[in-house]
CSV table of C-alpha atoms and ligand atoms in Angstrom, one decimal:
chain,number,residue,atom,x,y,z
A,1,MET,CA,5.1,-17.5,-24.9
A,2,ALA,CA,3.9,-19.4,-21.6
A,3,GLU,CA,4.5,-18.3,-18.5
A,4,PHE,CA,7.4,-19.6,-16.3
A,5,PHE,CA,6.9,-18.4,-12.4
A,6,THR,CA,3.2,-19.5,-12.8
A,7,GLU,CA,2.6,-19.0,-8.9
A,8,VAL,CA,3.4,-15.3,-9.2
A,9,THR,CA,0.9,-13.7,-10.8
A,10,ASP,CA,1.1,-10.0,-9.6
A,11,PRO,CA,4.1,-7.8,-10.0
A,12,ILE,CA,6.1,-7.7,-6.8
A,13,ARG,CA,5.2,-4.6,-5.0
A,14,TYR,CA,5.8,-2.9,-1.8
A,15,GLU,CA,3.1,-3.3,1.1
A,16,GLY,CA,5.2,-2.1,4.1
A,17,PRO,CA,6.5,-3.6,7.3
A,18,ASP,CA,3.2,-4.9,8.4
A,19,THR,CA,2.0,-6.9,5.6
A,20,THR,CA,1.9,-11.0,6.3
A,21,ASN,CA,2.1,-11.7,2.2
A,22,PRO,CA,6.0,-13.2,1.7
A,23,LEU,CA,5.5,-12.0,-1.7
A,24,ALA,CA,6.1,-8.5,-1.4
A,25,PHE,CA,8.3,-5.7,0.1
A,26,ARG,CA,8.5,-4.1,3.3
A,27,VAL,CA,11.3,-1.9,3.2
A,28,TYR,CA,12.0,-1.6,-0.8
A,29,ASP,CA,9.7,1.4,-2.1
A,30,PRO,CA,11.0,2.0,-5.5
A,31,ASP,CA,9.1,5.3,-5.5
A,32,ARG,CA,10.0,6.5,-2.1
A,33,ILE,CA,12.0,9.7,-2.1
A,34,VAL,CA,15.3,9.6,-0.3
A,35,ALA,CA,17.9,12.6,0.2
A,36,GLY,CA,15.8,14.3,-3.1
A,37,LYS,CA,16.0,11.2,-5.3
A,38,ARG,CA,14.2,7.8,-5.9
A,39,MET,CA,15.5,4.9,-4.1
A,40,GLU,CA,15.0,2.8,-8.0
A,41,ASP,CA,17.7,5.7,-8.8
A,42,HIS,CA,20.4,5.3,-5.4
A,43,LEU,CA,19.9,1.4,-5.2
A,44,ARG,CA,19.8,1.0,-9.1
A,45,ILE,CA,19.3,-2.8,-8.9
A,46,ALA,CA,19.9,-5.7,-11.1
A,47,VAL,CA,19.4,-9.3,-11.4
A,48,CYS,CA,22.1,-11.5,-13.0
A,49,TYR,CA,21.4,-14.3,-15.6
A,50,TRP,CA,24.1,-16.1,-14.9
A,51,HIS,CA,23.0,-17.9,-11.4
A,52,SER,CA,19.3,-17.3,-11.6
A,53,PHE,CA,18.9,-18.3,-15.6
A,54,ASN,CA,22.2,-19.9,-16.9
A,55,TRP,CA,23.0,-22.5,-13.7
A,56,PRO,CA,21.2,-26.0,-12.9
A,57,GLY,CA,22.2,-26.4,-9.8
A,58,SER,CA,24.8,-27.8,-9.7
A,59,ASP,CA,28.0,-27.9,-7.7
A,60,ILE,CA,31.6,-30.0,-8.0
A,61,PHE,CA,29.9,-33.2,-6.2
A,62,GLY,CA,26.3,-33.0,-7.4
A,63,ASP,CA,24.5,-32.5,-10.8
A,64,GLY,CA,22.0,-30.3,-11.4
A,65,THR,CA,18.6,-29.8,-9.4
A,66,LEU,CA,16.9,-26.5,-10.4
A,67,ASP,CA,13.8,-26.6,-12.7
A,68,ARG,CA,15.7,-25.3,-15.7
A,69,PRO,CA,14.2,-26.8,-18.8
A,70,TRP,CA,16.2,-24.6,-21.0
A,71,LEU,CA,19.1,-26.4,-19.8
A,72,ALA,CA,17.9,-30.1,-20.5
A,73,PRO,CA,20.6,-31.3,-23.1
A,74,GLY,CA,19.9,-32.0,-26.6
A,75,ALA,CA,17.1,-28.6,-26.9
A,76,ASP,CA,17.8,-26.7,-29.9
A,77,GLU,CA,20.3,-24.7,-28.6
A,78,MET,CA,19.2,-21.5,-30.0
A,79,ALA,CA,15.3,-21.7,-29.3
A,80,ALA,CA,16.2,-23.2,-25.6
A,81,ALA,CA,18.3,-19.8,-25.2
A,82,ARG,CA,15.0,-17.6,-26.4
A,83,GLN,CA,13.2,-19.7,-23.9
A,84,LYS,CA,16.0,-19.1,-20.9
A,85,MET,CA,15.2,-15.2,-22.3
A,86,ASP,CA,11.4,-14.9,-22.4
A,87,ALA,CA,11.2,-16.5,-18.2
A,88,ALA,CA,14.5,-14.0,-17.5
A,89,PHE,CA,12.4,-11.1,-18.4
A,90,GLU,CA,9.0,-12.3,-17.0
A,91,PHE,CA,11.2,-12.6,-13.8
A,92,PHE,CA,12.8,-9.1,-13.7
A,93,SER,CA,9.2,-7.8,-14.7
A,94,LYS,CA,7.4,-9.6,-12.1
A,95,LEU,CA,10.4,-8.7,-9.3
A,96,GLY,CA,10.2,-5.1,-10.9
A,97,THR,CA,14.0,-4.3,-10.4
A,98,PRO,CA,15.0,-2.5,-13.1
A,99,TYR,CA,18.3,-3.6,-14.3
A,100,PHE,CA,20.0,-7.0,-15.4
A,101,CYS,CA,23.7,-8.2,-16.4
A,102,PHE,CA,24.6,-11.2,-18.5
A,103,HIS,CA,28.0,-12.8,-20.0
A,104,ASP,CA,27.4,-13.4,-23.9
A,105,ARG,CA,27.5,-16.8,-23.2
A,106,ASP,CA,24.8,-16.4,-21.0
A,107,ILE,CA,22.3,-15.7,-23.8
A,108,ALA,CA,23.8,-17.2,-26.7
A,109,PRO,CA,25.7,-20.8,-27.4
A,110,ASP,CA,28.5,-21.5,-28.8
A,111,GLY,CA,28.3,-22.1,-32.3
A,112,ALA,CA,30.5,-24.4,-34.7
A,113,ASP,CA,32.5,-22.0,-35.0
A,114,TYR,CA,33.9,-18.2,-34.0
A,115,ARG,CA,31.9,-17.0,-36.6
A,116,GLU,CA,28.7,-18.6,-35.8
A,117,THR,CA,29.4,-17.7,-32.1
A,118,VAL,CA,29.2,-14.4,-33.5
A,119,SER,CA,26.2,-14.5,-35.2
A,120,ASN,CA,24.5,-16.1,-32.7
A,121,LEU,CA,25.3,-13.7,-30.4
A,122,HIS,CA,24.0,-10.8,-32.7
A,123,ALA,CA,20.3,-12.7,-33.0
A,124,MET,CA,20.2,-12.8,-29.4
A,125,VAL,CA,21.2,-9.0,-28.7
A,126,ASP,CA,18.4,-8.4,-31.3
A,127,TYR,CA,16.3,-11.0,-29.3
A,128,THR,CA,17.3,-9.1,-26.0
A,129,ALA,CA,16.8,-5.8,-27.8
A,130,GLU,CA,13.4,-6.7,-28.4
A,131,LYS,CA,12.8,-8.1,-24.5
A,132,MET,CA,13.6,-4.8,-23.3
A,133,GLU,CA,11.8,-2.7,-25.2
A,134,GLN,CA,8.2,-4.4,-24.2
A,135,THR,CA,9.1,-4.6,-20.5
A,136,GLY,CA,11.0,-1.4,-19.9
A,137,VAL,CA,14.3,-2.7,-18.4
A,138,LYS,CA,17.3,-1.9,-18.9
A,139,LEU,CA,21.0,-3.7,-18.9
A,140,LEU,CA,23.2,-2.2,-15.7
A,141,TRP,CA,26.1,-4.3,-17.4
A,142,GLY,CA,27.5,-6.6,-19.4
A,143,THR,CA,30.2,-9.1,-19.0
A,144,ALA,CA,32.0,-12.0,-21.6
A,145,ASN,CA,32.5,-15.4,-19.9
A,146,LEU,CA,36.5,-15.9,-20.5
A,147,PHE,CA,37.1,-18.4,-18.0
A,148,SER,CA,34.0,-21.2,-18.8
A,149,HIS,CA,35.8,-22.7,-21.9
A,150,PRO,CA,38.8,-25.5,-22.0
A,151,ARG,CA,40.4,-22.5,-23.9
A,152,PHE,CA,40.8,-20.3,-21.1
A,153,ALA,CA,42.0,-23.0,-18.6
A,154,ALA,CA,45.6,-21.0,-18.4
A,155,GLY,CA,43.8,-17.3,-19.1
A,156,ALA,CA,42.2,-15.5,-20.8
A,157,ALA,CA,44.7,-12.1,-21.3
A,158,THR,CA,47.2,-13.8,-18.9
A,159,ASN,CA,47.0,-17.1,-20.9
A,160,PRO,CA,50.8,-17.7,-22.2
A,161,ASN,CA,49.4,-18.9,-25.5
A,162,PRO,CA,48.7,-15.3,-27.7
A,163,GLU,CA,46.1,-16.8,-29.5
A,164,ALA,CA,44.1,-17.1,-26.4
A,165,PHE,CA,44.9,-13.3,-25.1
A,166,ALA,CA,43.7,-12.7,-29.2
A,167,PHE,CA,40.3,-15.4,-28.8
A,168,ALA,CA,39.7,-13.4,-25.8
A,169,ALA,CA,40.0,-10.1,-27.4
A,170,ALA,CA,37.9,-11.2,-29.9
A,171,GLN,CA,35.4,-11.7,-27.7
A,172,VAL,CA,35.5,-9.0,-25.4
A,173,ARG,CA,35.3,-6.9,-28.3
A,174,HIS,CA,31.9,-8.3,-29.3
A,175,ALA,CA,30.4,-7.9,-25.1
A,176,LEU,CA,31.4,-4.5,-25.2
A,177,GLU,CA,29.7,-4.3,-28.4
A,178,ALA,CA,26.6,-5.6,-27.7
A,179,THR,CA,26.7,-3.6,-24.4
A,180,HIS,CA,26.8,-0.5,-26.2
A,181,ARG,CA,24.0,-1.7,-28.6
A,182,LEU,CA,21.4,-2.7,-25.8
A,183,GLY,CA,22.3,0.7,-23.8
A,184,GLY,CA,24.3,-0.8,-21.1
A,185,SER,CA,25.1,1.3,-17.7
A,186,SER,CA,28.8,0.7,-17.6
A,187,TYR,CA,31.1,-3.4,-18.9
A,188,VAL,CA,33.1,-5.9,-16.2
A,189,LEU,CA,36.3,-7.7,-16.7
A,190,TRP,CA,36.3,-10.5,-14.4
A,191,GLY,CA,39.6,-11.9,-14.3
A,192,GLY,CA,38.2,-15.1,-13.2
A,193,ARG,CA,41.3,-17.6,-14.8
A,194,GLU,CA,43.8,-14.5,-15.0
A,195,GLY,CA,46.2,-16.0,-11.8
A,196,TYR,CA,48.1,-19.3,-11.6
A,197,ASP,CA,47.5,-22.4,-10.8
A,198,THR,CA,51.3,-22.7,-10.2
A,199,LEU,CA,54.5,-20.4,-9.8
A,200,LEU,CA,56.7,-23.3,-11.1
A,201,ASN,CA,55.7,-22.8,-15.0
A,202,THR,CA,54.7,-18.9,-14.2
A,203,LEU,CA,56.3,-15.6,-15.7
A,204,MET,CA,54.5,-13.6,-13.4
A,205,LYS,CA,55.7,-10.3,-15.1
A,206,HIS,CA,54.9,-11.1,-18.7
A,207,GLU,CA,51.5,-12.3,-17.2
A,208,ALA,CA,50.8,-8.9,-15.7
A,209,ASP,CA,51.7,-6.6,-18.6
A,210,GLN,CA,49.5,-8.7,-21.0
A,211,LEU,CA,46.3,-7.8,-18.2
A,212,ALA,CA,47.4,-4.1,-19.1
A,213,ARG,CA,47.9,-4.9,-23.2
A,214,PHE,CA,44.4,-6.6,-23.0
A,215,LEU,CA,42.5,-3.6,-20.5
A,216,HIS,CA,44.3,-0.7,-23.0
A,217,LEU,CA,43.0,-2.1,-25.8
A,218,VAL,CA,39.3,-2.1,-24.1
A,219,ALA,CA,39.7,1.1,-23.2
A,220,GLU,CA,40.8,1.8,-26.3
A,221,HIS,CA,37.7,0.2,-27.9
A,222,LYS,CA,35.3,1.3,-26.1
A,223,ARG,CA,36.1,5.1,-26.8
A,224,LYS,CA,36.3,4.5,-30.5
A,225,ILE,CA,32.5,3.2,-30.5
A,226,GLY,CA,31.5,5.7,-27.9
A,227,PHE,CA,30.1,3.7,-25.6
A,228,GLY,CA,29.5,6.3,-22.4
A,229,GLY,CA,29.5,3.5,-19.7
A,230,GLN,CA,32.2,2.9,-17.3
A,231,LEU,CA,34.2,-0.2,-17.5
A,232,PHE,CA,34.7,-2.1,-14.2
A,233,ILE,CA,37.5,-4.6,-12.9
A,234,GLU,CA,35.7,-7.1,-10.4
A,235,PRO,CA,38.6,-7.9,-7.7
A,236,LYS,CA,38.3,-11.1,-6.7
A,237,PRO,CA,41.6,-13.5,-4.2
A,238,GLN,CA,41.3,-16.6,-5.8
A,239,GLU,CA,38.6,-19.5,-6.6
A,240,PRO,CA,39.3,-21.0,-9.7
A,241,THR,CA,42.9,-20.3,-9.4
A,242,LYS,CA,45.0,-20.8,-6.8
A,243,HIS,CA,45.8,-16.9,-7.0
A,244,GLN,CA,44.2,-13.7,-8.8
A,245,TYR,CA,46.1,-10.7,-10.0
A,246,ASP,CA,43.1,-8.8,-9.2
A,247,TYR,CA,43.2,-9.8,-5.8
A,248,ASP,CA,41.3,-7.0,-3.5
A,249,CYS,CA,41.1,-3.2,-4.2
A,250,ALA,CA,44.3,-2.1,-3.3
A,251,THR,CA,46.1,-4.7,-5.7
A,252,VAL,CA,43.7,-3.4,-8.6
A,253,HIS,CA,44.6,0.3,-8.0
A,254,GLY,CA,48.2,0.0,-7.6
A,255,PHE,CA,48.2,-2.2,-10.5
A,256,LEU,CA,46.1,0.6,-12.5
A,257,GLU,CA,48.4,3.0,-11.2
A,258,ARG,CA,51.7,1.0,-12.5
A,259,TYR,CA,50.0,0.5,-16.1
A,260,ASP,CA,48.7,4.3,-16.5
A,261,LEU,CA,45.1,2.7,-15.7
A,262,LEU,CA,43.5,5.0,-13.4
A,263,GLY,CA,40.6,6.9,-14.8
A,264,GLU,CA,39.9,3.9,-17.4
A,265,PHE,CA,39.1,1.6,-14.9
A,266,PHE,CA,36.8,1.4,-11.8
A,267,VAL,CA,36.3,-1.5,-9.2
A,268,ASN,CA,33.3,-3.7,-9.0
A,269,ILE,CA,32.9,-4.9,-5.3
A,270,GLU,CA,31.5,-8.2,-4.5
A,271,VAL,CA,30.9,-8.7,-0.7
A,272,ASN,CA,32.3,-12.2,-1.1
A,273,HIS,CA,34.5,-11.8,-2.8
A,274,ALA,CA,36.2,-9.3,-0.4
A,275,THR,CA,36.0,-11.8,2.8
A,276,LEU,CA,37.4,-13.9,0.8
A,277,ALA,CA,40.1,-11.3,0.4
A,278,GLY,CA,40.2,-11.6,4.2
A,279,HIS,CA,38.7,-7.9,4.4
A,280,SER,CA,35.3,-7.1,5.4
A,281,PHE,CA,33.0,-5.6,2.5
A,282,HIS,CA,33.1,-2.1,4.0
A,283,HIS,CA,36.8,-2.4,3.9
A,284,GLU,CA,36.9,-2.6,0.3
A,285,VAL,CA,34.5,-0.4,-0.7
A,286,LYS,CA,36.2,2.3,1.9
A,287,TYR,CA,39.3,1.1,-0.2
A,288,ALA,CA,37.9,2.4,-3.7
A,289,VAL,CA,35.6,5.4,-2.7
A,290,GLU,CA,38.5,7.7,-0.6
A,291,ASN,CA,40.5,6.7,-3.4
A,292,GLY,CA,38.6,7.6,-6.6
A,293,ILE,CA,38.1,3.9,-8.1
A,294,PHE,CA,34.6,2.8,-6.4
A,295,GLY,CA,31.9,1.6,-9.5
A,296,SER,CA,29.7,-1.2,-8.6
A,297,VAL,CA,28.6,-3.9,-6.5
A,298,ASP,CA,28.0,-7.4,-6.5
A,299,ALA,CA,25.3,-7.9,-3.4
A,300,ASN,CA,25.7,-11.2,-2.4
A,301,ARG,CA,27.1,-12.1,1.1
A,302,GLY,CA,29.7,-15.4,2.3
A,303,ASP,CA,29.0,-17.5,4.7
A,304,PRO,CA,31.7,-17.6,7.9
A,305,GLN,CA,32.6,-21.0,8.1
A,306,ASN,CA,33.2,-22.0,4.9
A,307,GLY,CA,35.9,-20.6,2.8
A,308,TRP,CA,34.3,-19.9,-0.8
A,309,ASP,CA,33.0,-18.0,-2.8
A,310,THR,CA,28.8,-19.2,-1.8
A,311,ASP,CA,26.9,-16.2,-3.8
A,312,GLN,CA,24.1,-16.6,-1.0
A,313,PHE,CA,21.4,-13.6,-1.0
A,314,PRO,CA,22.6,-10.7,2.0
A,315,ASN,CA,20.3,-11.2,5.0
A,316,SER,CA,22.5,-8.7,7.5
A,317,VAL,CA,21.4,-4.9,7.8
A,318,GLU,CA,24.6,-5.0,9.7
A,319,GLU,CA,27.1,-6.1,7.2
A,320,LEU,CA,25.8,-3.6,4.4
A,321,THR,CA,24.7,-0.7,6.6
A,322,LEU,CA,28.3,0.8,6.5
A,323,ALA,CA,29.4,-0.3,3.0
A,324,LEU,CA,26.1,1.6,1.9
A,325,HIS,CA,27.4,4.6,4.7
A,326,GLU,CA,30.8,4.7,2.6
A,327,ILE,CA,28.9,4.6,-1.0
A,328,PHE,CA,26.2,7.1,-0.1
A,329,GLY,CA,28.3,9.2,1.6
A,330,ALA,CA,30.1,9.3,-1.3
A,331,GLY,CA,27.0,10.4,-3.5
A,332,GLY,CA,25.9,7.0,-5.0
A,333,PHE,CA,26.6,5.3,-8.1
A,334,ASP,CA,27.7,7.5,-11.0
A,335,LYS,CA,27.4,4.0,-14.1
A,336,GLY,CA,27.1,1.3,-10.9
A,337,GLY,CA,24.4,0.1,-8.9
A,338,PHE,CA,23.6,-3.2,-6.9
A,339,ASN,CA,23.9,-6.5,-9.2
A,340,PHE,CA,22.3,-9.0,-7.1
A,341,ASP,CA,25.4,-11.9,-7.8
A,342,THR,CA,23.4,-14.7,-5.7
A,343,LYS,CA,22.5,-17.5,-6.5
A,344,LEU,CA,20.1,-20.1,-4.7
A,345,ARG,CA,21.0,-23.1,-2.8
A,346,ARG,CA,21.3,-26.1,-3.9
A,347,GLN,CA,17.2,-27.3,-2.3
A,348,SER,CA,16.0,-24.3,-3.1
A,349,ILE,CA,13.9,-26.2,-6.5
A,350,ASP,CA,10.5,-24.4,-6.1
A,351,ARG,CA,11.0,-21.8,-8.9
A,352,THR,CA,9.3,-19.0,-6.3
A,353,ASP,CA,12.3,-19.6,-3.9
A,354,LEU,CA,14.3,-17.3,-7.1
A,355,PHE,CA,11.4,-14.4,-6.1
A,356,HIS,CA,12.0,-15.3,-2.3
A,357,GLY,CA,15.6,-15.0,-2.5
A,358,HIS,CA,15.5,-11.7,-4.3
A,359,ILE,CA,12.5,-10.1,-1.9
A,360,GLY,CA,14.7,-10.9,1.1
A,361,GLY,CA,18.1,-9.6,-0.3
A,362,ILE,CA,16.6,-6.6,-1.6
A,363,ASP,CA,15.0,-5.3,1.5
A,364,THR,CA,18.2,-6.0,3.2
A,365,LEU,CA,19.9,-3.6,1.1
A,366,ALA,CA,16.6,-0.8,1.8
A,367,LYS,CA,16.7,-1.3,5.0
A,368,SER,CA,20.7,-0.7,5.1
A,369,PHE,CA,20.0,2.0,2.8
A,370,LEU,CA,17.6,4.2,4.8
A,371,VAL,CA,20.0,3.1,8.2
A,372,ALA,CA,23.1,4.5,6.0
A,373,MET,CA,21.1,7.6,5.0
A,374,ASP,CA,19.8,8.2,8.4
A,375,LEU,CA,23.6,7.6,9.6
A,376,LEU,CA,24.6,10.1,7.3
A,377,ALA,CA,21.6,13.0,7.7
A,378,LYS,CA,23.0,12.7,11.3
A,379,GLU,CA,26.7,12.7,10.5
A,380,THR,CA,26.9,10.6,13.8
A,381,LEU,CA,30.1,8.6,12.0
A,382,THR,CA,31.3,11.5,9.4
A,383,LYS,CA,31.0,13.9,12.8
A,384,ALA,CA,33.3,11.7,15.1
A,385,ARG,CA,35.8,11.4,11.6
A,386,ARG,CA,36.0,14.6,11.5
A,387,ASP,CA,36.7,15.7,15.1
A,388,ARG,CA,39.3,13.0,15.8
A,389,TYR,CA,41.4,14.4,12.5
A,390,ALA,CA,40.6,18.1,13.7
A,391,GLY,CA,44.4,18.8,14.7
A,392,TRP,CA,45.3,18.1,10.5
A,393,LYS,CA,43.3,21.8,9.9
A,394,GLY,CA,45.0,23.7,12.5
A,395,ASP,CA,49.2,25.4,12.4
A,396,LEU,CA,50.8,22.1,13.6
A,397,GLY,CA,48.9,19.9,11.0
A,398,ALA,CA,48.6,22.4,8.3
A,399,HIS,CA,52.9,22.8,8.7
A,400,ILE,CA,53.8,19.0,8.4
A,401,MET,CA,51.9,18.6,4.5
A,402,SER,CA,53.7,21.9,3.2
A,403,ASP,CA,56.4,21.8,1.8
A,404,ASP,CA,58.4,24.2,4.2
A,405,ALA,CA,58.4,21.1,6.5
A,406,SER,CA,61.4,18.7,7.5
A,407,LEU,CA,62.0,16.3,10.0
A,408,GLU,CA,64.1,19.1,11.7
A,409,SER,CA,61.2,21.7,11.4
A,410,ILE,CA,59.3,19.4,13.4
A,411,ALA,CA,61.5,18.3,15.7
A,412,ASP,CA,62.2,21.7,16.2
A,413,LYS,CA,59.0,22.5,16.7
A,414,VAL,CA,58.6,19.4,19.2
A,415,LEU,CA,61.2,20.8,21.2
A,416,ASP,CA,60.3,24.8,21.2
A,417,GLU,CA,56.0,24.5,21.7
A,418,GLY,CA,56.6,21.8,24.5
A,419,ILE,CA,54.9,19.3,21.9
A,420,ASP,CA,53.8,16.2,24.4
A,421,PRO,CA,50.7,14.0,22.9
A,422,GLU,CA,47.6,12.9,25.0
A,423,PRO,CA,46.3,9.9,24.3
A,424,VAL,CA,42.3,10.1,23.1
A,425,SER,CA,39.6,8.0,23.2
A,426,GLY,CA,38.6,6.2,19.7
A,427,ARG,CA,35.5,5.6,21.2
A,428,GLN,CA,34.7,2.8,19.4
A,429,GLU,CA,32.1,0.9,21.5
A,430,LEU,CA,30.1,4.1,21.9
A,431,LEU,CA,30.1,4.4,17.8
A,432,GLU,CA,29.3,0.8,17.7
A,433,ASN,CA,26.5,1.6,20.4
A,434,GLU,CA,25.0,4.4,17.4
A,435,ILE,CA,25.0,2.1,14.8
A,436,ASN,CA,23.1,-0.5,16.4
A,437,ARG,CA,20.3,2.3,18.0
A,438,ALA,CA,19.8,3.3,13.8
A,439,ILE,CA,19.3,-0.3,13.0
A,440,TRP,CA,17.5,-0.9,15.6
A,441,ALA,CA,15.1,1.9,15.5
A,442,ASP,CA,11.9,2.0,12.8
A,443,GLN,CA,13.2,3.2,9.7
A,444,ALA,CA,10.5,2.1,7.1
B,1,XUL,C1,32.7,-15.1,-10.3
B,1,XUL,C2,31.8,-13.6,-10.0
B,1,XUL,C3,31.2,-13.7,-11.7
B,1,XUL,C4,31.6,-11.8,-12.1
B,1,XUL,C5,31.1,-11.8,-13.8
B,1,XUL,O1,33.2,-15.0,-8.6
B,1,XUL,O2,31.3,-12.3,-9.2
B,1,XUL,O3,30.0,-13.9,-11.6
B,1,XUL,O4,30.6,-11.1,-11.7
B,1,XUL,O5,31.9,-12.4,-14.6
B,2,CO,CO1,30.4,-10.9,-9.4
């Protein structure tokens, strides 16, 4: 089989901060032991199939710019799918990251009817299994594309037409089984079309009930086939629809609670989705971790000047460090990881650009990880937070939280004990300085 990424002749390796080689990691050192565990096993990095191999570099105004011969019109679709997979596994192996993620339609083309679509998927899952066996690359998560085909224009699970719901259910059944067969660590549902374009034609509560029914069916099937991975919902506030029901982590959390799905689904938090929702990535991660729904991360970044999902490679240690501080402060990943849901800019047309994007993003992530672990080891934030809330461990805090307390009993205490709270500094600037000092210190 012909090599595709011919400029990259050797696998990308860790060469340390002083290397001048653009095709080397400066910080990401898979074997480095941090807090008793290899860096690779902490970070669980995955490359996504869709942006890297299944997207030609098109946008709403322009055609594909990228060199992806398997996407050329007129090719034999199954041969093209195998060629695409050869290039993908060549890339994963040369980059040296342990995982990948895919949608059903990324790896196998639609057939003339659904029976043929399923048989295409099975054939390509066989081919994927061979490739995984040959290279040792593993599957972080699989998912179903329930948004590209016109049949899903009005939604998948939330479509007003139950036939679209049924079709989506069929697709998830096969994608979940494919994920299970490939030893996937988890399974993702991103509800790209689960929302509305206009309220004029929408029964909002009906659609929420449909979505909950769908998720219960998926959870039941997961148990039935013995899939031990976690199920993730990926929140996003809008795009492609005007409003998406899985708006952000707090919205998903409320939905899971309302429909008795807590413990079945966790969240896959994407950096650029968090910022689209008007939050920071740090906010979304902290909300999920503290409420027990954190699962996985789609690593990328947005552009502060425009309001859509630009899916750029992460390049800000400042942005990632604080979120990683929350993730690893709570013990890190169970079945999730860092999936690079990232795409090249349309003008990045050299094949090797895909390496540069991933190398920079992975080094940024690794650096943020080291800073976060340093902050955790020194208890910089954890101690400041603990001290700030220490009153709640005292007699008054314990009384307020106990079943014995009432508004009356608390009011009496204020009078009897002469309670008169003194304002205390939040020390925000001091903490900001400490974070910056940890970032500036040489961690690598
Ligand atoms: C879209 C998005 C998807 C999901 C998988 O914004 O993030 O790529 O990650 O369907
Ligand atoms: Co994503």
